[in-house]
């Protein structure tokens, strides 16, 4: 589910493909809490914006659910805490760099999608989220919220960029899904716009995911080489044929949005919840059908590591409207049962 793992509390040393950019964009200081500038940044064709969160804010915690594995070509979190992400916006490809500095978020964007990304920056970072709507009824959740006051639910406003990797994650190990996403985006996506004269940015290897037409033209053998079976690739192909209708779900209430996504054969409650947690910032989108989550929630809230979806939903019933936030806090608490069985067997159909 979105935000399954807590971010590291201390920055990691940068590795070659995650080298940190050495210079940050300089933005003007504003007295208004959410003042905005769209000005030329040091790199050509860059725009900047500055936003002040209305309360405690943890950048790693907020944007972390957008990362699909440590080598995700659409997302990097560098050693200095800077977040880089790419998007295929309605205006075109864009790259966004986010840095927390002095209680503010400094954002720089490149590409045709830069204005779109900066206009929606507060929404992306949870400005429309309401953490105070959550009322903990378990001591564990109260403590987790106290320890993570900067948690806000991300909201990208883009459905397909979360839907496709969620489909790839259906009924396989995360390593298999991350590998498929990485291979397909690097081969069929486009290099991300950005300060290409900076070696540090080039070393990140960022790409923008393919558009709907490009996804639809990927031949069957390329899906196979990426380890994606016919069931998952078929679901993606059905979704991209109606990509515009899928994107409309970003503006819908949760029940209607889930119904819209689940009209596509192969998309069920697990996939729609995983998608809408990110695209809509859906605080009540519960990930049902997950192999591990019911046992984790059952163990944390009732001491039952063998809980199923039904028991998980019963335990989360007091948090109606905030059940996704409750499960994120459970996961962030670290109160998970010890493993007692082998991991899910990893497959590799590319070798067949």
mmCIF file of C-alpha atoms in Angstrom:
data_model
loop_
_atom_site.group_PDB
_atom_site.id
_atom_site.type_symbol
_atom_site.label_atom_id
_atom_site.label_comp_id
_atom_site.label_asym_id
_atom_site.label_seq_id
_atom_site.Cartn_x
_atom_site.Cartn_y
_atom_site.Cartn_z
ATOM 1 C CA UNK A 1 0.000 0.000 0.000
ATOM 2 C CA UNK A 2 1.021 3.651 -0.338
ATOM 3 C CA UNK A 3 3.601 4.515 2.270
ATOM 4 C CA UNK A 4 4.210 0.963 3.400
ATOM 5 C CA UNK A 5 7.670 1.796 4.681
ATOM 6 C CA UNK A 6 8.852 4.671 6.839
ATOM 7 C CA UNK A 7 11.568 6.856 5.299
ATOM 8 C CA UNK A 8 15.016 6.757 6.817
ATOM 9 C CA UNK A 9 15.379 9.262 9.650
ATOM 10 C CA UNK A 10 18.873 10.233 8.481
ATOM 11 C CA UNK A 11 19.859 10.874 4.870
ATOM 12 C CA UNK A 12 21.687 8.093 3.092
ATOM 13 C CA UNK A 13 24.971 8.661 1.359
ATOM 14 C CA UNK A 14 24.364 9.342 -2.310
ATOM 15 C CA UNK A 15 25.066 6.561 -4.796
ATOM 16 C CA UNK A 16 25.975 7.189 -8.464
ATOM 17 C CA UNK A 17 22.425 7.020 -9.825
ATOM 18 C CA UNK A 18 21.095 9.058 -6.903
ATOM 19 C CA UNK A 19 23.719 11.809 -6.740
ATOM 20 C CA UNK A 20 22.380 15.032 -5.236
ATOM 21 C CA UNK A 21 22.211 18.192 -7.294
ATOM 22 C CA UNK A 22 24.803 20.617 -5.962
ATOM 23 C CA UNK A 23 22.937 23.867 -6.449
ATOM 24 C CA UNK A 24 19.423 24.827 -5.321
ATOM 25 C CA UNK A 25 17.154 27.335 -7.012
ATOM 26 C CA UNK A 26 17.075 30.732 -5.276
ATOM 27 C CA UNK A 27 13.498 31.917 -4.671
ATOM 28 C CA UNK A 28 12.358 35.274 -3.316
ATOM 29 C CA UNK A 29 11.200 35.427 0.321
ATOM 30 C CA UNK A 30 7.488 36.084 0.863
ATOM 31 C CA UNK A 31 5.641 37.246 3.930
ATOM 32 C CA UNK A 32 2.406 35.502 2.988
ATOM 33 C CA UNK A 33 2.251 31.895 4.166
ATOM 34 C CA UNK A 34 1.525 30.516 0.706
ATOM 35 C CA UNK A 35 2.938 33.188 -1.578
ATOM 36 C CA UNK A 36 4.037 32.077 -5.028
ATOM 37 C CA UNK A 37 6.597 33.113 -7.609
ATOM 38 C CA UNK A 38 6.988 31.883 -11.151
ATOM 39 C CA UNK A 39 10.446 33.179 -11.981
ATOM 40 C CA UNK A 40 13.376 32.107 -14.063
ATOM 41 C CA UNK A 41 15.651 29.745 -12.116
ATOM 42 C CA UNK A 42 19.392 29.403 -12.794
ATOM 43 C CA UNK A 43 18.862 26.573 -15.303
ATOM 44 C CA UNK A 44 17.228 27.466 -18.612
ATOM 45 C CA UNK A 45 13.438 27.152 -18.883
ATOM 46 C CA UNK A 46 13.032 26.517 -15.140
ATOM 47 C CA UNK A 47 10.234 27.945 -13.013
ATOM 48 C CA UNK A 48 10.199 28.217 -9.232
ATOM 49 C CA UNK A 49 7.586 28.336 -6.529
ATOM 50 C CA UNK A 50 7.773 28.560 -2.772
ATOM 51 C CA UNK A 51 5.113 27.196 -0.429
ATOM 52 C CA UNK A 52 4.837 27.317 3.357
ATOM 53 C CA UNK A 53 2.953 24.361 4.861
ATOM 54 C CA UNK A 54 0.280 25.304 7.398
ATOM 55 C CA UNK A 55 1.778 23.039 10.057
ATOM 56 C CA UNK A 56 4.421 20.364 10.705
ATOM 57 C CA UNK A 57 5.607 18.856 7.445
ATOM 58 C CA UNK A 58 7.901 15.943 6.593
ATOM 59 C CA UNK A 59 8.793 15.996 2.887
ATOM 60 C CA UNK A 60 10.157 12.445 2.843
ATOM 61 C CA UNK A 61 7.059 11.113 4.554
ATOM 62 C CA UNK A 62 4.630 12.969 2.279
ATOM 63 C CA UNK A 63 6.109 12.181 -1.149
ATOM 64 C CA UNK A 64 7.580 8.786 -0.258
ATOM 65 C CA UNK A 65 4.525 6.813 -1.500
ATOM 66 C CA UNK A 66 5.229 8.061 -5.043
ATOM 67 C CA UNK A 67 8.466 6.088 -5.252
ATOM 68 C CA UNK A 68 8.251 2.657 -6.876
ATOM 69 C CA UNK A 69 11.442 1.117 -5.597
ATOM 70 C CA UNK A 70 14.933 2.526 -4.973
ATOM 71 C CA UNK A 71 15.745 2.756 -8.703
ATOM 72 C CA UNK A 72 12.423 4.237 -9.856
ATOM 73 C CA UNK A 73 13.273 6.274 -12.989
ATOM 74 C CA UNK A 74 10.411 8.687 -12.233
ATOM 75 C CA UNK A 75 11.406 9.472 -8.637
ATOM 76 C CA UNK A 76 14.594 10.083 -6.669
ATOM 77 C CA UNK A 77 15.170 11.125 -3.067
ATOM 78 C CA UNK A 78 18.789 12.255 -2.812
ATOM 79 C CA UNK A 79 21.033 12.126 0.225
ATOM 80 C CA UNK A 80 20.413 15.769 1.140
ATOM 81 C CA UNK A 81 16.650 15.211 1.368
ATOM 82 C CA UNK A 82 15.788 16.697 -2.028
ATOM 83 C CA UNK A 83 12.961 14.961 -3.890
ATOM 84 C CA UNK A 84 12.896 14.735 -7.686
ATOM 85 C CA UNK A 85 9.871 13.413 -9.555
ATOM 86 C CA UNK A 86 8.667 13.379 -13.130
ATOM 87 C CA UNK A 87 5.110 13.478 -14.413
ATOM 88 C CA UNK A 88 3.248 13.355 -17.673
ATOM 89 C CA UNK A 89 0.835 16.205 -17.052
ATOM 90 C CA UNK A 90 -2.052 17.325 -19.276
ATOM 91 C CA UNK A 91 0.331 20.058 -20.495
ATOM 92 C CA UNK A 92 3.172 17.629 -21.258
ATOM 93 C CA UNK A 93 6.189 16.108 -19.498
ATOM 94 C CA UNK A 94 7.571 17.860 -16.440
ATOM 95 C CA UNK A 95 10.210 17.440 -13.754
ATOM 96 C CA UNK A 96 9.749 18.749 -10.227
ATOM 97 C CA UNK A 97 12.464 19.262 -7.609
ATOM 98 C CA UNK A 98 11.364 19.743 -3.989
ATOM 99 C CA UNK A 99 13.543 20.924 -1.120
ATOM 100 C CA UNK A 100 12.523 21.635 2.482
ATOM 101 C CA UNK A 101 14.299 24.727 3.754
ATOM 102 C CA UNK A 102 13.563 26.854 6.806
ATOM 103 C CA UNK A 103 9.962 25.716 7.206
ATOM 104 C CA UNK A 104 9.255 26.276 3.500
ATOM 105 C CA UNK A 105 9.141 24.044 0.456
ATOM 106 C CA UNK A 106 11.181 25.335 -2.460
ATOM 107 C CA UNK A 107 10.074 23.881 -5.785
ATOM 108 C CA UNK A 108 11.714 24.116 -9.192
ATOM 109 C CA UNK A 109 10.162 22.660 -12.333
ATOM 110 C CA UNK A 110 11.228 22.111 -15.921
ATOM 111 C CA UNK A 111 9.506 21.145 -19.148
ATOM 112 C CA UNK A 112 6.121 21.860 -20.760
ATOM 113 C CA UNK A 113 4.391 20.542 -17.636
ATOM 114 C CA UNK A 114 6.254 22.864 -15.250
ATOM 115 C CA UNK A 115 3.467 25.473 -14.814
ATOM 116 C CA UNK A 116 0.904 22.700 -14.252
ATOM 117 C CA UNK A 117 3.071 21.064 -11.593
ATOM 118 C CA UNK A 118 3.786 24.312 -9.750
ATOM 119 C CA UNK A 119 0.185 25.501 -9.856
ATOM 120 C CA UNK A 120 -0.815 22.302 -8.055
ATOM 121 C CA UNK A 121 2.126 22.162 -5.662
ATOM 122 C CA UNK A 122 0.155 22.777 -2.419
ATOM 123 C CA UNK A 123 -2.423 20.148 -3.390
ATOM 124 C CA UNK A 124 0.321 17.656 -4.231
ATOM 125 C CA UNK A 125 1.857 18.144 -0.802
ATOM 126 C CA UNK A 126 -1.384 17.746 1.147
ATOM 127 C CA UNK A 127 -2.751 21.265 1.497
ATOM 128 C CA UNK A 128 -6.279 19.869 1.029
ATOM 129 C CA UNK A 129 -5.628 17.025 3.466
ATOM 130 C CA UNK A 130 -6.969 17.406 7.014
ATOM 131 C CA UNK A 131 -4.800 15.506 9.519
ATOM 132 C CA UNK A 132 -6.893 16.880 12.389
ATOM 133 C CA UNK A 133 -9.890 14.885 11.134
ATOM 134 C CA UNK A 134 -8.181 11.766 12.479
ATOM 135 C CA UNK A 135 -9.148 10.857 16.056
ATOM 136 C CA UNK A 136 -6.982 8.001 17.382
ATOM 137 C CA UNK A 137 -8.828 5.413 19.461
ATOM 138 C CA UNK A 138 -5.834 3.161 19.983
ATOM 139 C CA UNK A 139 -2.797 4.155 22.019
ATOM 140 C CA UNK A 140 -0.512 2.820 19.276
ATOM 141 C CA UNK A 141 -2.024 5.150 16.687
ATOM 142 C CA UNK A 142 -1.979 8.119 19.034
ATOM 143 C CA UNK A 143 1.722 7.549 19.652
ATOM 144 C CA UNK A 144 2.463 7.059 15.940
ATOM 145 C CA UNK A 145 0.721 10.316 15.073
ATOM 146 C CA UNK A 146 2.619 12.125 17.820
ATOM 147 C CA UNK A 147 5.917 10.787 16.479
ATOM 148 C CA UNK A 148 5.055 11.649 12.854
ATOM 149 C CA UNK A 149 3.379 15.077 13.024
ATOM 150 C CA UNK A 150 4.526 15.922 9.496
ATOM 151 C CA UNK A 151 2.412 13.249 7.798
ATOM 152 C CA UNK A 152 0.107 14.542 5.087
ATOM 153 C CA UNK A 153 -1.482 12.539 2.282
ATOM 154 C CA UNK A 154 -0.035 13.263 -1.127
ATOM 155 C CA UNK A 155 -2.433 14.078 -3.981
ATOM 156 C CA UNK A 156 -1.021 14.082 -7.516
ATOM 157 C CA UNK A 157 -4.257 14.649 -9.434
ATOM 158 C CA UNK A 158 -2.968 12.167 -12.047
ATOM 159 C CA UNK A 159 -4.548 8.723 -12.178
ATOM 160 C CA UNK A 160 -2.652 6.833 -14.872
ATOM 161 C CA UNK A 161 0.800 7.443 -13.375
ATOM 162 C CA UNK A 162 -0.350 5.591 -10.239
ATOM 163 C CA UNK A 163 -2.707 3.111 -11.897
ATOM 164 C CA UNK A 164 -0.174 1.508 -14.249
ATOM 165 C CA UNK A 165 2.484 0.684 -11.615
ATOM 166 C CA UNK A 166 -0.272 -0.518 -9.278
ATOM 167 C CA UNK A 167 -1.422 -2.974 -11.952
ATOM 168 C CA UNK A 168 2.173 -4.134 -12.369
ATOM 169 C CA UNK A 169 2.247 -4.871 -8.614
ATOM 170 C CA UNK A 170 -0.731 -7.234 -8.753
ATOM 171 C CA UNK A 171 0.059 -10.676 -7.276
ATOM 172 C CA UNK A 172 3.837 -10.494 -7.719
ATOM 173 C CA UNK A 173 6.715 -9.562 -5.451
ATOM 174 C CA UNK A 174 7.578 -5.891 -5.164
ATOM 175 C CA UNK A 175 10.983 -6.582 -6.701
ATOM 176 C CA UNK A 176 9.346 -8.021 -9.828
ATOM 177 C CA UNK A 177 6.925 -5.111 -10.105
ATOM 178 C CA UNK A 178 9.625 -2.485 -9.562
ATOM 179 C CA UNK A 179 11.838 -4.140 -12.182
ATOM 180 C CA UNK A 180 9.013 -4.169 -14.736
ATOM 181 C CA UNK A 181 8.173 -0.507 -14.103
ATOM 182 C CA UNK A 182 11.831 0.470 -14.338
ATOM 183 C CA UNK A 183 12.469 -1.406 -17.598
ATOM 184 C CA UNK A 184 9.289 -0.247 -19.343
ATOM 185 C CA UNK A 185 9.646 3.416 -18.380
ATOM 186 C CA UNK A 186 13.317 3.583 -19.339
ATOM 187 C CA UNK A 187 12.752 1.913 -22.705
ATOM 188 C CA UNK A 188 9.460 3.464 -23.761
ATOM 189 C CA UNK A 189 9.382 6.715 -21.783
ATOM 190 C CA UNK A 190 11.313 9.884 -22.578
ATOM 191 C CA UNK A 191 14.273 11.483 -20.767
ATOM 192 C CA UNK A 192 13.057 13.956 -18.174
ATOM 193 C CA UNK A 193 13.376 17.681 -18.865
ATOM 194 C CA UNK A 194 15.704 19.458 -16.479
ATOM 195 C CA UNK A 195 19.062 21.163 -16.010
ATOM 196 C CA UNK A 196 20.835 18.853 -18.470
ATOM 197 C CA UNK A 197 24.009 20.956 -18.216
ATOM 198 C CA UNK A 198 24.373 19.700 -14.623
ATOM 199 C CA UNK A 199 26.161 16.354 -14.384
ATOM 200 C CA UNK A 200 24.410 15.584 -11.083
ATOM 201 C CA UNK A 201 20.969 15.796 -12.724
ATOM 202 C CA UNK A 202 22.063 13.675 -15.665
ATOM 203 C CA UNK A 203 23.371 11.042 -13.229
ATOM 204 C CA UNK A 204 19.896 10.688 -11.742
ATOM 205 C CA UNK A 205 18.715 9.073 -14.983
ATOM 206 C CA UNK A 206 15.170 10.399 -14.661
ATOM 207 C CA UNK A 207 12.551 9.502 -17.268
ATOM 208 C CA UNK A 208 8.922 10.465 -17.861
ATOM 209 C CA UNK A 209 6.511 7.558 -18.214
ATOM 210 C CA UNK A 210 5.088 6.832 -21.701
ATOM 211 C CA UNK A 211 1.865 8.440 -22.848
ATOM 212 C CA UNK A 212 -1.258 6.339 -23.349
ATOM 213 C CA UNK A 213 -0.632 5.752 -27.055
ATOM 214 C CA UNK A 214 2.930 4.558 -26.437
ATOM 215 C CA UNK A 215 1.759 2.137 -23.749
ATOM 216 C CA UNK A 216 -0.784 0.738 -26.197
ATOM 217 C CA UNK A 217 1.917 0.128 -28.847
ATOM 218 C CA UNK A 218 4.332 -1.847 -26.638
ATOM 219 C CA UNK A 219 4.632 -5.271 -28.330
ATOM 220 C CA UNK A 220 3.889 -8.464 -26.453
ATOM 221 C CA UNK A 221 7.529 -9.568 -26.352
ATOM 222 C CA UNK A 222 8.547 -6.350 -24.566
ATOM 223 C CA UNK A 223 6.010 -7.031 -21.824
ATOM 224 C CA UNK A 224 7.393 -10.556 -21.605
ATOM 225 C CA UNK A 225 10.993 -9.355 -21.325
ATOM 226 C CA UNK A 226 9.933 -7.060 -18.491
ATOM 227 C CA UNK A 227 8.405 -10.049 -16.671
ATOM 228 C CA UNK A 228 4.800 -8.884 -17.105
ATOM 229 C CA UNK A 229 2.282 -11.647 -17.776
ATOM 230 C CA UNK A 230 -0.572 -11.361 -20.242
ATOM 231 C CA UNK A 231 -3.160 -10.730 -17.532
ATOM 232 C CA UNK A 232 -1.443 -7.600 -16.194
ATOM 233 C CA UNK A 233 -0.382 -6.279 -19.598
ATOM 234 C CA UNK A 234 -3.925 -6.832 -20.881
ATOM 235 C CA UNK A 235 -5.340 -4.839 -17.974
ATOM 236 C CA UNK A 236 -2.958 -1.966 -18.688
ATOM 237 C CA UNK A 237 -3.869 -2.013 -22.386
ATOM 238 C CA UNK A 238 -7.569 -1.862 -21.544
ATOM 239 C CA UNK A 239 -6.967 1.058 -19.164
ATOM 240 C CA UNK A 240 -4.861 3.163 -21.536
ATOM 241 C CA UNK A 241 -7.519 2.868 -24.253
ATOM 242 C CA UNK A 242 -9.798 4.909 -21.986
ATOM 243 C CA UNK A 243 -7.063 6.923 -20.244
ATOM 244 C CA UNK A 244 -9.017 10.171 -20.449
ATOM 245 C CA UNK A 245 -11.980 8.602 -18.674
ATOM 246 C CA UNK A 246 -9.647 7.142 -16.052
ATOM 247 C CA UNK A 247 -8.117 10.569 -15.387
ATOM 248 C CA UNK A 248 -11.574 11.969 -14.657
ATOM 249 C CA UNK A 249 -11.588 9.885 -11.465
ATOM 250 C CA UNK A 250 -9.058 12.321 -9.938
ATOM 251 C CA UNK A 251 -11.881 14.839 -9.445
ATOM 252 C CA UNK A 252 -14.459 12.346 -8.107
ATOM 253 C CA UNK A 253 -15.450 11.374 -4.603
ATOM 254 C CA UNK A 254 -13.933 8.084 -3.465
ATOM 255 C CA UNK A 255 -16.903 5.727 -4.123
ATOM 256 C CA UNK A 256 -17.442 7.109 -7.618
ATOM 257 C CA UNK A 257 -13.719 7.110 -8.375
ATOM 258 C CA UNK A 258 -13.334 3.480 -7.330
ATOM 259 C CA UNK A 259 -16.363 2.503 -9.395
ATOM 260 C CA UNK A 260 -14.915 4.269 -12.435
ATOM 261 C CA UNK A 261 -11.570 2.452 -12.196
ATOM 262 C CA UNK A 262 -13.138 -0.921 -11.459
ATOM 263 C CA UNK A 263 -15.147 -0.811 -14.677
ATOM 264 C CA UNK A 264 -11.946 -2.057 -16.326
ATOM 265 C CA UNK A 265 -11.661 -5.867 -16.171
ATOM 266 C CA UNK A 266 -8.584 -6.719 -14.110
ATOM 267 C CA UNK A 267 -8.883 -3.687 -11.818
ATOM 268 C CA UNK A 268 -10.354 -4.554 -8.432
ATOM 269 C CA UNK A 269 -10.540 -2.933 -4.985
ATOM 270 C CA UNK A 270 -6.826 -3.489 -4.240
ATOM 271 C CA UNK A 271 -5.656 -1.720 -7.389
ATOM 272 C CA UNK A 272 -8.190 1.104 -7.229
ATOM 273 C CA UNK A 273 -7.333 1.818 -3.581
ATOM 274 C CA UNK A 274 -3.576 1.809 -4.265
ATOM 275 C CA UNK A 275 -4.144 4.248 -7.124
ATOM 276 C CA UNK A 276 -6.541 6.645 -5.422
ATOM 277 C CA UNK A 277 -4.442 6.854 -2.265
ATOM 278 C CA UNK A 278 -1.896 8.680 -4.426
ATOM 279 C CA UNK A 279 -3.908 10.393 -7.159
ATOM 280 C CA UNK A 280 -6.765 11.606 -4.937
ATOM 281 C CA UNK A 281 -5.151 11.726 -1.508
ATOM 282 C CA UNK A 282 -8.020 9.445 -0.451
ATOM 283 C CA UNK A 283 -7.871 9.223 3.342
ATOM 284 C CA UNK A 284 -10.414 6.384 3.447
ATOM 285 C CA UNK A 285 -9.134 4.177 0.603
ATOM 286 C CA UNK A 286 -8.396 0.884 2.377
ATOM 287 C CA UNK A 287 -6.121 -1.614 0.635
ATOM 288 C CA UNK A 288 -8.176 -4.807 0.835
ATOM 289 C CA UNK A 289 -6.912 -8.009 -0.722
ATOM 290 C CA UNK A 290 -3.333 -7.384 0.366
ATOM 291 C CA UNK A 291 -1.240 -10.398 1.357
ATOM 292 C CA UNK A 292 0.284 -8.786 4.447
ATOM 293 C CA UNK A 293 -1.757 -5.743 5.523
ATOM 294 C CA UNK A 294 -4.630 -7.498 7.382
ATOM 295 C CA UNK A 295 -2.143 -9.406 9.537
ATOM 296 C CA UNK A 296 -0.152 -6.248 10.247
ATOM 297 C CA UNK A 297 -3.242 -4.254 11.257
ATOM 298 C CA UNK A 298 -4.647 -7.209 13.223
ATOM 299 C CA UNK A 299 -1.374 -7.675 15.080
ATOM 300 C CA UNK A 300 -1.038 -3.962 15.887
ATOM 301 C CA UNK A 301 -4.590 -3.289 17.012
ATOM 302 C CA UNK A 302 -5.783 -6.638 18.358
ATOM 303 C CA UNK A 303 -2.773 -8.904 18.746
ATOM 304 C CA UNK A 304 -4.003 -11.163 15.925
ATOM 305 C CA UNK A 305 -1.446 -11.649 13.179
ATOM 306 C CA UNK A 306 -3.808 -14.030 11.359
ATOM 307 C CA UNK A 307 -6.502 -11.418 10.762
ATOM 308 C CA UNK A 308 -8.203 -11.379 7.363
ATOM 309 C CA UNK A 309 -9.736 -8.503 5.432
ATOM 310 C CA UNK A 310 -13.037 -8.795 7.304
ATOM 311 C CA UNK A 311 -11.366 -8.460 10.701
ATOM 312 C CA UNK A 312 -9.120 -5.664 9.460
ATOM 313 C CA UNK A 313 -12.149 -3.678 8.294
ATOM 314 C CA UNK A 314 -13.876 -4.285 11.637
ATOM 315 C CA UNK A 315 -10.830 -2.976 13.512
ATOM 316 C CA UNK A 316 -10.705 0.079 11.248
ATOM 317 C CA UNK A 317 -14.441 0.794 11.507
ATOM 318 C CA UNK A 318 -13.963 3.481 14.229
ATOM 319 C CA UNK A 319 -11.802 5.368 11.728
ATOM 320 C CA UNK A 320 -14.408 5.540 8.975
ATOM 321 C CA UNK A 321 -13.361 8.315 6.617
ATOM 322 C CA UNK A 322 -9.719 8.050 7.748
ATOM 323 C CA UNK A 323 -8.987 4.334 7.370
ATOM 324 C CA UNK A 324 -6.091 4.764 4.963
ATOM 325 C CA UNK A 325 -4.431 7.229 7.330
ATOM 326 C CA UNK A 326 -4.946 4.744 10.160
ATOM 327 C CA UNK A 327 -3.208 1.967 8.225
ATOM 328 C CA UNK A 328 -0.320 4.271 7.306
ATOM 329 C CA UNK A 329 0.157 5.119 10.970
ATOM 330 C CA UNK A 330 0.111 1.417 11.839
ATOM 331 C CA UNK A 331 2.845 0.788 9.283
ATOM 332 C CA UNK A 332 4.867 3.795 10.409
ATOM 333 C CA UNK A 333 4.640 2.668 14.025
ATOM 334 C CA UNK A 334 6.914 -0.257 13.210
ATOM 335 C CA UNK A 335 4.642 -2.546 15.240
ATOM 336 C CA UNK A 336 4.603 -5.384 12.723
ATOM 337 C CA UNK A 337 4.690 -9.132 13.388
ATOM 338 C CA UNK A 338 7.943 -11.008 12.943
ATOM 339 C CA UNK A 339 8.178 -13.132 9.815
ATOM 340 C CA UNK A 340 7.462 -16.798 10.299
ATOM 341 C CA UNK A 341 7.136 -17.972 6.684
ATOM 342 C CA UNK A 342 9.208 -17.629 3.516
ATOM 343 C CA UNK A 343 8.720 -14.586 1.357
ATOM 344 C CA UNK A 344 6.456 -14.866 -1.657
ATOM 345 C CA UNK A 345 8.207 -16.872 -4.362
ATOM 346 C CA UNK A 346 9.715 -14.670 -7.018
ATOM 347 C CA UNK A 347 9.006 -15.581 -10.620
ATOM 348 C CA UNK A 348 10.662 -14.523 -13.833
ATOM 349 C CA UNK A 349 8.607 -15.221 -16.923
ATOM 350 C CA UNK A 350 11.197 -13.387 -19.046
ATOM 351 C CA UNK A 351 13.313 -16.536 -18.875
ATOM 352 C CA UNK A 352 10.545 -18.724 -20.324
#
